[in-house]
Coordinates of C-alpha atoms and ligand atoms in Angstrom, one line a residue:
M1054 CA 0.3 -0.4 -0.1
K1055 CA 1.8 2.9 -1.1
I1056 CA 0.4 6.5 0.6
L1057 CA 1.6 10.0 -0.4
V1058 CA 0.7 12.5 1.6
C1059 CA 0.9 16.2 0.7
I1060 CA 2.2 18.8 3.2
R1061 CA 2.6 22.1 3.4
Q1062 CA 5.1 24.5 5.1
G1063 CA 3.1 27.0 7.2
L1064 CA 4.3 30.8 7.8
D1065 CA 5.6 29.6 11.1
G1066 CA 7.9 27.2 9.5
E1067 CA 6.2 24.6 11.0
I1068 CA 3.9 21.9 9.3
N1069 CA 0.5 22.9 8.6
P1070 CA -1.7 21.6 11.3
F1071 CA -4.0 19.3 9.3
D1072 CA -1.6 18.3 7.3
A1073 CA 0.0 17.3 10.8
C1074 CA -3.0 15.1 11.1
A1075 CA -3.0 13.4 7.7
Y1076 CA 0.8 12.4 8.0
E1077 CA -0.1 10.9 11.7
A1078 CA -3.2 9.0 9.8
A1079 CA -1.0 7.5 7.3
L1080 CA 2.0 6.4 9.5
Q1081 CA -0.8 4.7 11.7
I1082 CA -1.7 2.3 8.9
K1083 CA 0.0 -1.3 8.9
G1084 CA 2.1 -1.9 6.3
A1085 CA 2.0 0.8 4.3
E1086 CA 4.8 2.8 2.5
V1087 CA 4.6 6.2 3.5
T1088 CA 6.1 9.3 0.7
V1089 CA 5.7 13.1 2.2
M1090 CA 5.4 15.4 -0.5
S1091 CA 5.3 19.6 -0.6
M1092 CA 5.7 22.0 -3.4
G1093 CA 7.7 25.2 -1.9
P1094 CA 10.8 26.7 -2.1
Q1095 CA 14.5 25.3 -2.1
N1096 CA 14.6 25.7 1.7
A1097 CA 11.7 23.8 2.3
K1098 CA 14.1 20.9 1.8
D1099 CA 15.3 20.7 5.4
F1100 CA 11.4 21.1 6.5
L1101 CA 10.8 17.8 4.6
L1102 CA 13.8 15.9 5.9
R1103 CA 13.1 16.6 9.2
L1104 CA 9.4 15.2 8.6
T1105 CA 10.9 11.9 7.2
R1106 CA 12.5 11.2 10.4
L1107 CA 8.9 10.3 11.9
G1108 CA 8.6 7.1 9.5
A1109 CA 8.3 8.4 5.4
K1110 CA 11.5 6.9 3.9
K1111 CA 10.8 9.3 0.9
A1112 CA 10.2 12.7 0.5
I1113 CA 9.7 14.9 -2.7
L1114 CA 9.9 18.6 -3.0
L1115 CA 8.6 19.8 -5.8
S1116 CA 10.6 23.4 -6.3
D1117 CA 11.0 25.5 -9.5
K1118 CA 10.7 29.1 -10.2
A1119 CA 7.8 28.5 -12.4
F1120 CA 5.4 27.4 -9.4
A1121 CA 5.8 30.6 -7.2
G1122 CA 2.4 32.3 -6.7
A1123 CA 0.0 29.1 -7.1
D1124 CA -3.6 29.4 -6.3
T1125 CA -5.3 26.0 -5.2
I1126 CA -5.9 25.7 -9.3
A1127 CA -2.5 26.1 -10.6
T1128 CA -1.4 23.6 -7.1
A1129 CA -3.9 21.2 -8.0
Y1130 CA -2.5 20.7 -11.3
T1131 CA 1.4 20.6 -10.3
L1132 CA 0.7 18.1 -7.2
S1133 CA -1.3 16.0 -9.6
L1134 CA 1.5 15.4 -12.2
A1135 CA 3.9 14.2 -9.4
V1136 CA 1.2 12.2 -7.9
K1137 CA 0.7 10.4 -11.3
K1138 CA 4.2 9.8 -11.9
L1139 CA 4.1 8.2 -8.2
S1140 CA 0.7 6.1 -8.6
P1141 CA 0.0 6.0 -5.0
D1142 CA -2.7 3.7 -4.0
L1143 CA -4.0 6.6 -1.5
I1144 CA -2.9 10.2 -1.2
F1145 CA -3.7 12.0 2.3
C1146 CA -4.3 15.7 2.0
G1147 CA -5.2 18.1 5.4
R1148 CA -8.4 19.2 5.3
Q1149 CA -7.1 23.1 4.4
T1150 CA -4.2 25.2 5.0
L1151 CA -3.9 28.0 7.0
V1152 CA -2.3 30.1 5.0
G1153 CA -4.9 29.8 2.1
D1154 CA -7.8 28.1 4.5
T1155 CA -9.5 27.1 1.5
A1156 CA -10.0 23.2 1.7
Q1157 CA -10.0 23.3 -2.0
T1158 CA -6.8 21.8 -3.0
G1159 CA -7.5 18.4 -2.0
P1160 CA -10.7 17.7 -4.3
M1161 CA -9.0 19.9 -7.2
L1162 CA -6.2 17.4 -6.9
S1163 CA -8.4 14.6 -6.7
V1164 CA -9.9 15.5 -10.0
Y1165 CA -6.5 16.5 -12.0
A1166 CA -4.8 12.8 -10.5
E1167 CA -8.1 11.5 -11.5
T1168 CA -8.8 9.4 -7.9
S1169 CA -11.9 8.7 -6.1
L1170 CA -12.5 11.5 -3.3
I1171 CA -13.8 11.7 0.7
T1172 CA -13.4 15.0 2.4
N1173 CA -13.3 16.1 6.0
V1174 CA -12.1 12.8 7.4
M1175 CA -12.6 12.2 11.2
S1176 CA -11.5 8.2 11.2
I1177 CA -10.5 5.4 8.7
D1178 CA -12.7 2.8 9.1
E1179 CA -11.4 0.4 6.5
I1180 CA -9.0 0.2 3.8
G1181 CA -9.0 -2.5 1.2
E1182 CA -9.5 -2.5 -2.5
S1183 CA -11.4 0.7 -1.3
I1184 CA -11.5 3.0 1.6
T1185 CA -14.2 3.5 4.2
C1186 CA -14.3 6.6 6.5
T1187 CA -16.6 8.5 8.9
T1188 CA -16.7 12.3 7.9
R1189 CA -17.3 15.1 10.0
D1190 CA -20.7 15.8 8.0
M1191 CA -21.6 13.2 5.2
G1192 CA -21.8 10.6 7.2
I1193 CA -19.5 6.9 6.3
Q1194 CA -18.1 7.3 3.1
T1195 CA -16.3 4.2 1.0
A1196 CA -14.8 5.4 -2.1
K1197 CA -12.5 2.7 -4.4
L1198 CA -8.4 3.1 -4.7
P1199 CA -6.6 5.3 -5.5
A1200 CA -8.6 7.7 -3.2
L1201 CA -7.6 10.6 -2.0
I1202 CA -9.1 11.7 1.6
T1203 CA -8.7 15.0 3.4
V1204 CA -8.3 14.6 6.9
E1205 CA -9.8 16.8 10.1
R1206 CA -7.7 17.8 13.2
I1207 CA -7.8 13.9 14.2
N1208 CA -4.7 13.1 16.0
T1209 CA -1.4 14.6 17.1
L1210 CA 1.4 14.1 14.8
R1211 CA 4.2 11.4 16.7
L1212 CA 7.5 12.9 17.8
P1213 CA 10.6 11.7 16.4
S1214 CA 12.5 9.0 18.7
I1215 CA 16.2 9.2 19.3
M1216 CA 16.6 6.1 17.0
S1217 CA 15.0 7.6 14.0
K1218 CA 17.3 7.4 10.7
L1219 CA 16.4 10.7 8.1
G1220 CA 15.2 9.4 4.9
E1221 CA 15.8 10.9 1.3
V1222 CA 14.4 14.1 0.0
E1223 CA 14.3 14.1 -4.2
V1224 CA 13.8 17.6 -5.4
W1225 CA 11.5 17.6 -8.7
S1226 CA 11.2 20.4 -11.0
A1227 CA 8.8 21.3 -13.4
E1228 CA 10.3 19.5 -16.0
D1229 CA 10.8 16.6 -14.0
I1230 CA 7.5 16.4 -13.9
G1231 CA 6.7 17.1 -17.9
A1232 CA 4.3 20.4 -16.5
D1233 CA 2.8 22.6 -18.5
I1234 CA 4.5 26.0 -17.1
E1235 CA 2.1 27.9 -18.2
K1236 CA -0.6 26.2 -16.0
C1237 CA 1.7 26.2 -13.0
G1238 CA 2.2 29.3 -10.2
L1239 CA 1.3 32.6 -10.9
K1240 CA 1.0 32.6 -14.3
G1241 CA -1.6 29.4 -14.5
S1242 CA -3.5 31.1 -11.5
P1243 CA -6.9 32.4 -12.4
T1244 CA -7.9 34.2 -8.9
R1245 CA -5.9 37.6 -8.0
V1246 CA -5.9 39.5 -4.9
L1247 CA -6.4 43.3 -5.4
K1248 CA -6.3 44.1 -2.4
T1249 CA -6.3 43.6 1.2
Y1250 CA -7.8 45.0 4.1
E1251 CA -8.0 45.0 8.2
N1252 CA -10.7 43.4 9.0
Y1253 CA -12.7 44.8 11.3
S1254 CA -16.3 43.0 9.6
G1255 CA -17.0 40.7 13.1
K1256 CA -16.7 44.4 15.1
R1257 CA -19.9 45.4 17.0
K1258 CA -21.0 47.9 19.7
C1259 CA -21.6 45.9 22.9
K1260 CA -24.4 46.9 25.4
L1261 CA -24.0 45.8 29.0
I1262 CA -27.0 44.0 30.2
T1263 CA -27.9 42.1 33.5
A1264 CA -28.1 38.4 33.9
E1265 CA -31.8 39.2 34.6
E1266 CA -32.2 41.0 31.2
L1267 CA -31.1 37.7 29.7
D1268 CA -33.7 36.2 28.5
G1269 CA -35.6 39.0 27.1
V1270 CA -32.7 40.0 25.1
I1271 CA -32.4 36.2 23.7
N1272 CA -36.3 36.3 23.2
E1273 CA -36.0 39.9 21.5
A1274 CA -33.2 38.8 19.0
L1275 CA -34.9 35.7 17.8
K1276 CA -38.1 38.3 17.2
K1277 CA -35.5 40.2 15.1
N1278 CA -35.2 39.5 11.3
R1279 CA -31.3 37.8 11.3
E1280 CA -28.5 40.7 10.3
K1281 CA -26.8 39.2 6.7
V1282 CA -23.5 40.6 6.4
S1283 CA -23.9 41.5 2.6
V1284 CA -26.6 43.8 2.4
A1285 CA -25.2 46.4 0.5
K1286 CA -26.3 45.8 -3.0
S1287 CA -24.0 46.9 -6.0
D1288 CA -26.2 49.8 -8.3
I1289 CA -25.0 48.4 -11.6
K1290 CA -25.6 44.5 -11.6
L1291 CA -24.0 41.6 -13.2
N1292 CA -26.2 39.5 -15.8
R1293 CA -26.6 35.6 -15.5
V1294 CA -25.9 34.5 -12.4
F1295 CA -26.3 30.7 -11.4
I1296 CA -26.6 29.6 -7.7
V1297 CA -25.9 25.9 -6.9
G1298 CA -28.9 25.0 -4.4
D1299 CA -31.2 27.7 -2.9
E1300 CA -28.7 28.8 0.0
P1301 CA -26.5 31.6 -2.4
Y1302 CA -29.5 33.4 -2.9
S1303 CA -29.6 36.2 -0.2
F1304 CA -25.8 36.9 -1.6
A1305 CA -26.6 36.5 -5.5
E1306 CA -29.6 39.5 -5.2
T1307 CA -27.1 41.7 -4.0
V1308 CA -25.2 41.8 -7.4
S1309 CA -27.3 40.4 -10.2
D1310 CA -31.1 40.8 -10.8
D1311 CA -30.9 37.5 -13.3
I1312 CA -30.5 34.8 -11.2
T1313 CA -30.8 30.8 -12.1
V1314 CA -30.7 28.1 -9.1
L1315 CA -28.9 25.3 -10.7
E1316 CA -29.9 21.5 -8.7
K1317 CA -27.3 20.2 -6.1
T1318 CA -26.5 17.1 -8.2
D1319 CA -23.4 15.6 -9.4
A1320 CA -20.4 17.9 -10.7
E1321 CA -20.2 16.5 -13.6
T1322 CA -23.8 17.6 -14.3
I1323 CA -22.8 21.1 -13.1
A1324 CA -20.2 21.2 -14.9
E1325 CA -21.5 19.9 -18.2
T1326 CA -24.3 23.0 -17.7
I1327 CA -22.1 25.6 -16.9
K1328 CA -20.0 25.1 -20.0
A1329 CA -22.7 25.0 -22.3
Q1330 CA -24.3 27.9 -20.4
K1331 CA -21.5 30.6 -20.0
P1332 CA -23.0 32.4 -16.9
N1333 CA -20.9 35.2 -15.7
A1334 CA -20.7 34.0 -12.1
V1335 CA -21.5 30.5 -10.1
L1336 CA -22.5 30.8 -6.7
W1337 CA -22.1 28.0 -3.9
A1338 CA -23.4 27.7 0.0
S1339 CA -20.3 26.7 2.3
D1340 CA -21.8 23.0 3.7
A1341 CA -19.6 20.3 3.1
W1342 CA -21.2 19.0 0.2
S1343 CA -21.1 22.4 -1.9
K1344 CA -17.6 23.1 -0.8
E1345 CA -16.1 20.0 -1.9
T1346 CA -18.2 19.9 -5.2
A1347 CA -17.5 23.7 -6.2
A1348 CA -13.8 22.6 -5.9
K1349 CA -14.3 19.6 -8.3
V1350 CA -16.2 21.8 -10.6
A1351 CA -13.6 24.2 -10.6
A1352 CA -11.1 22.0 -11.5
M1353 CA -13.2 20.1 -14.5
V1354 CA -13.7 23.3 -16.3
D1355 CA -10.3 24.7 -15.1
L1356 CA -11.9 27.6 -13.6
G1357 CA -10.9 29.8 -10.5
L1358 CA -12.6 29.6 -7.2
C1359 CA -12.8 32.1 -4.3
A1360 CA -13.7 30.8 -0.9
D1361 CA -15.7 31.9 1.7
C1362 CA -16.8 35.2 0.4
T1363 CA -18.5 37.5 2.7
T1364 CA -19.1 40.2 0.5
L1365 CA -20.0 40.5 -3.0
E1366 CA -19.9 43.5 -5.3
T1367 CA -19.7 43.8 -9.3
D1368 CA -18.8 46.9 -11.7
G1369 CA -21.6 45.0 -14.1
E1370 CA -18.5 43.1 -16.1
Q1371 CA -16.8 41.1 -13.3
L1372 CA -17.6 39.8 -9.9
I1373 CA -15.6 41.0 -7.1
M1374 CA -15.2 38.9 -3.9
Y1375 CA -14.0 39.4 -0.8
R1376 CA -13.2 36.9 1.7
P1377 CA -11.1 36.8 5.2
A1378 CA -7.7 35.4 4.9
L1379 CA -4.9 34.9 7.3
S1380 CA -6.9 33.7 10.2
G1381 CA -9.1 36.2 9.5
S1382 CA -6.9 39.2 10.1
I1383 CA -7.3 40.2 7.0
I1384 CA -10.1 40.7 4.2
A1385 CA -8.8 40.1 0.6
K1386 CA -10.5 41.8 -2.7
I1387 CA -10.5 39.4 -4.9
V1388 CA -11.5 38.8 -8.8
S1389 CA -11.2 35.9 -11.1
L1390 CA -9.7 36.1 -14.4
T1391 CA -11.5 33.0 -15.9
K1392 CA -15.4 33.3 -16.5
P1393 CA -17.8 32.5 -14.9
A1394 CA -16.5 33.6 -11.6
M1395 CA -16.6 30.8 -8.7
A1396 CA -17.3 31.8 -5.2
T1397 CA -18.4 29.8 -2.1
V1398 CA -20.1 32.4 -0.1
R1399 CA -20.2 32.1 4.0
T1400 CA -23.9 30.9 4.0
A1401 CA -26.1 30.2 7.4
K1402 CA -25.2 26.3 8.1
S1403 CA -29.3 24.9 9.0
G1404 CA -29.1 24.0 12.5
G1405 CA -31.0 25.4 16.0
D1406 CA -31.7 29.0 16.5
I1407 CA -29.4 29.9 19.2
V1408 CA -25.7 28.7 19.9
V1409 CA -24.2 28.6 23.2
A1410 CA -20.5 28.5 23.4
A1411 CA -18.7 27.4 26.2
G1412 CA -15.0 27.9 25.8
W1413 CA -12.4 27.4 28.3
G1414 CA -13.9 29.5 30.9
A1415 CA -16.9 27.6 31.5
K1416 CA -14.5 24.3 32.2
D1417 CA -15.8 24.4 35.6
S1418 CA -19.3 24.9 35.0
L1419 CA -20.3 23.0 31.7
D1420 CA -23.1 21.3 34.1
T1421 CA -24.4 24.7 34.2
V1422 CA -24.2 25.9 31.0
K1423 CA -25.6 22.5 29.4
A1424 CA -28.8 23.1 31.4
F1425 CA -29.1 26.8 30.2
A1426 CA -28.4 25.5 26.7
Q1427 CA -31.3 22.9 27.1
R1428 CA -33.8 25.5 28.8
I1429 CA -33.5 28.1 26.1
G1430 CA -33.6 25.2 23.0
A1431 CA -29.9 25.9 22.4
D1432 CA -27.1 23.5 20.4
I1433 CA -23.9 23.6 22.3
A1434 CA -20.6 24.8 20.6
T1435 CA -17.0 25.5 21.7
T1436 CA -13.4 26.8 21.1
R1437 CA -10.2 25.3 20.4
K1438 CA -8.8 25.1 23.9
A1439 CA -11.5 23.2 25.2
V1440 CA -11.7 20.7 22.3
D1441 CA -7.4 20.3 23.1
N1442 CA -8.3 20.0 26.5
N1443 CA -10.7 17.3 26.0
I1444 CA -13.5 19.5 27.6
L1445 CA -16.3 18.8 24.9
P1446 CA -15.6 17.2 21.0
Y1447 CA -13.8 18.6 17.8
S1448 CA -17.5 18.3 16.1
M1449 CA -18.3 21.4 18.3
Q1450 CA -15.4 23.2 17.7
V1451 CA -16.3 26.8 16.0
G1452 CA -13.1 28.7 14.4
L1453 CA -10.6 28.8 11.6
T1454 CA -9.5 24.8 12.3
G1455 CA -13.2 24.5 13.4
K1456 CA -16.5 24.8 11.5
T1457 CA -18.7 28.2 10.9
V1458 CA -22.0 29.0 12.0
S1459 CA -24.3 31.4 12.0
P1460 CA -27.2 31.3 14.5
P1461 CA -29.5 34.2 14.9
V1462 CA -28.4 34.3 18.3
Y1463 CA -25.0 33.4 19.6
I1464 CA -24.4 32.9 23.6
A1465 CA -20.0 33.1 24.0
V1466 CA -19.6 32.2 27.6
G1467 CA -15.8 32.0 29.1
I1468 CA -14.7 32.6 25.5
S1469 CA -11.7 35.4 25.4
G1470 CA -12.5 36.3 21.7
A1471 CA -9.2 34.9 19.6
V1472 CA -9.5 36.0 16.2
H1473 CA -9.3 32.4 15.5
H1474 CA -12.7 32.1 17.3
I1475 CA -14.0 34.7 16.0
V1476 CA -13.9 34.1 11.8
G1477 CA -16.2 31.3 12.8
M1478 CA -19.2 33.2 14.3
Q1479 CA -18.7 36.6 13.2
Q1480 CA -22.0 36.1 10.8
A1481 CA -24.7 35.4 13.8
G1482 CA -27.4 37.6 14.2
T1483 CA -27.1 38.5 17.5
V1484 CA -23.8 37.6 20.0
I1485 CA -24.0 38.0 23.2
A1486 CA -20.8 37.3 25.8
V1487 CA -21.0 36.6 29.6
N1488 CA -17.3 36.8 30.9
P1489 CA -15.8 38.2 34.0
D1490 CA -13.1 40.0 32.2
K1491 CA -14.2 43.5 31.2
D1492 CA -11.3 43.8 28.8
A1493 CA -12.0 40.5 27.3
P1494 CA -12.2 40.5 23.3
I1495 CA -15.2 39.1 23.1
F1496 CA -17.1 42.2 24.0
D1497 CA -15.6 43.8 21.1
Y1498 CA -17.7 41.3 18.9
A1499 CA -20.6 41.3 20.9
D1500 CA -24.3 42.9 20.7
Y1501 CA -24.5 42.3 24.2
G1502 CA -22.2 41.4 27.2
I1503 CA -22.4 40.7 30.6
I1504 CA -19.9 40.7 32.9
G1505 CA -20.1 38.1 35.2
N1506 CA -19.2 34.4 35.3
C1507 CA -21.0 30.7 34.3
D1508 CA -23.5 31.0 37.4
I1509 CA -25.3 33.8 36.5
L1510 CA -26.9 31.2 34.0
K1511 CA -28.2 29.5 36.6
Ligands
FAD1820 C1 -3.3 28.1 14.1 C2 -4.7 28.2 15.1 C3 -5.9 28.2 14.7 C4 -6.8 28.1 15.9 N1 -7.9 27.8 15.5 C5 -9.0 28.0 16.4 C6 -10.8 27.5 16.7 O1 -11.1 26.9 15.3 N2 -11.5 27.7 17.0 C7 -11.2 28.6 18.3 O2 -12.1 28.6 19.2 N3 -9.8 28.7 18.6 C8 -8.9 28.6 17.7 N4 -7.8 28.6 18.2 C9 -7.5 29.3 19.6 C10 -7.8 30.7 19.7 O3 -6.3 31.3 19.6 C11 -7.5 31.0 21.0 O4 -6.5 30.1 21.9 C12 -9.0 30.1 21.7 O5 -9.8 30.4 21.4 C13 -9.3 30.1 23.3 O6 -10.4 29.3 23.9 P1 -11.0 30.0 25.2 O7 -11.5 31.6 24.9 O8 -12.3 29.0 25.1 O9 -10.1 30.1 26.0 P2 -9.0 31.7 26.7 O10 -8.4 32.4 25.8 O11 -8.3 30.9 27.8 O12 -10.4 32.2 27.7 C14 -11.0 31.7 28.6 C15 -11.9 33.3 29.2 O13 -12.9 32.5 29.7 C16 -13.1 33.7 31.1 N5 -13.6 33.0 32.1 C17 -12.6 32.7 33.0 N6 -13.2 32.1 34.2 C18 -14.5 32.3 34.0 C19 -15.9 32.0 34.5 N7 -15.7 31.3 36.2 N8 -17.0 32.1 33.7 C20 -16.8 32.7 32.4 N9 -16.0 32.8 32.0 C21 -14.6 33.0 32.6 C22 -11.5 34.3 31.0 O14 -11.9 35.5 31.6 C23 -11.3 34.5 29.7 O15 -11.2 35.2 28.6 C24 -6.4 28.3 17.1 C25 -5.0 28.7 17.3 C26 -4.2 28.7 16.2 C27 -2.8 29.3 16.9

């Protein structure tokens, strides 16, 4: 069994956290011959060499000037050529990188490398002629080998033992993999970042309330129509905008009066429809199916795809897409050089009307928080710190390395308000924060605040 693990080095020089989980998952498969592969500059050689100490005998660095500046499509194309040369039985990718944060490269690579695909893998249940995995949002899935899987944060990458040996790193250039350099790097990248701004989008004016006022505030918030992030409608409109499923409608109507809803069928059918009907833009929701299928369709039609847009604009010709980047600290303004422009938009997840998120500060009061959530009919969510310390399960984690939620009411209890958490909840309708520290950043992102500890929920 040959397993190829695709790895990206983060800005901190370390392995991207989701890729670390993919690598560990591969190393845990008995009898597997594991190879790690990364696309990056020459100096990533040492980074890969260090990783060979954990178990991969071989590492491959795809490095060439022509590869620089690649977006997800160009990256997937380049990786796919190396995959074809290596012909592994399985390819493991992390769910997403923290630099790009799109979760697109894995599904795109599966199209170019002609493998089957399972995304958001929580556990690998069986491997034979096919692979069966439990996924985060789409149940148990089976895919025939060769297959590509994208892995969630399901384990911790082992440390090297003192006895461990270094493997070898091969460096492959564009020529070595027979790449068409027009399709690599910046040249081959259809999405262009025009500008970046500091991200103030989640900031709100916080009104302090008392514990006694809490129930009234929740009821009022539920009555209010949910606030939408992209309410500003462009005066000039874009013709022929397709949306896949109904969910992106509120985004589409900010840029177009000419909207066609496509059925959520299979990627091949949608790709054919887009090729035949040539719309100006195609918008997708942000559920697991939409994100995976959008990436596959983008690769099938060779189109740029912008992930997780929070606002759209148009000048009548182009779709201008805004999305959070670099852990949500900046907003990037992006256009696509290919037509139709394609984007996934941060649509509301289905689920309850109220989410109560219990952070690290609620660790000793979980029973109180759970009883409160039950009383008001809320779903429970949490932060990464609580997950990493086994207080609550990963499936509940909201934020950059968890999930995105946008319920009408989000109640953050014992949460400091780190930017990594905020990006996952900033589209909630009304945000209420409970925290004894009046200077906690969460109050900058809340409409209502109670300065107090978890006991006020009793
Ligand atoms: C690459 C990367 C990715 C990350 N991804 C995510 C992510 O997806 N999601 C995420 O959430 N985080 C993520 N993080 C972690 C994030 O940076 C924060 O560390 C984390 O969100 C903090 O969790 P917290 O607010 O629960 O805990 P803390 O920051 O420790 O805050 C606890 C809060 O509880 C308050 N408190 C204390 N006692 C009480 C009490 N009795 N009652 C009520 N409140 C109390 C304190 O005043 C404090 O404000 C990521 C970090 C990195 C580096």
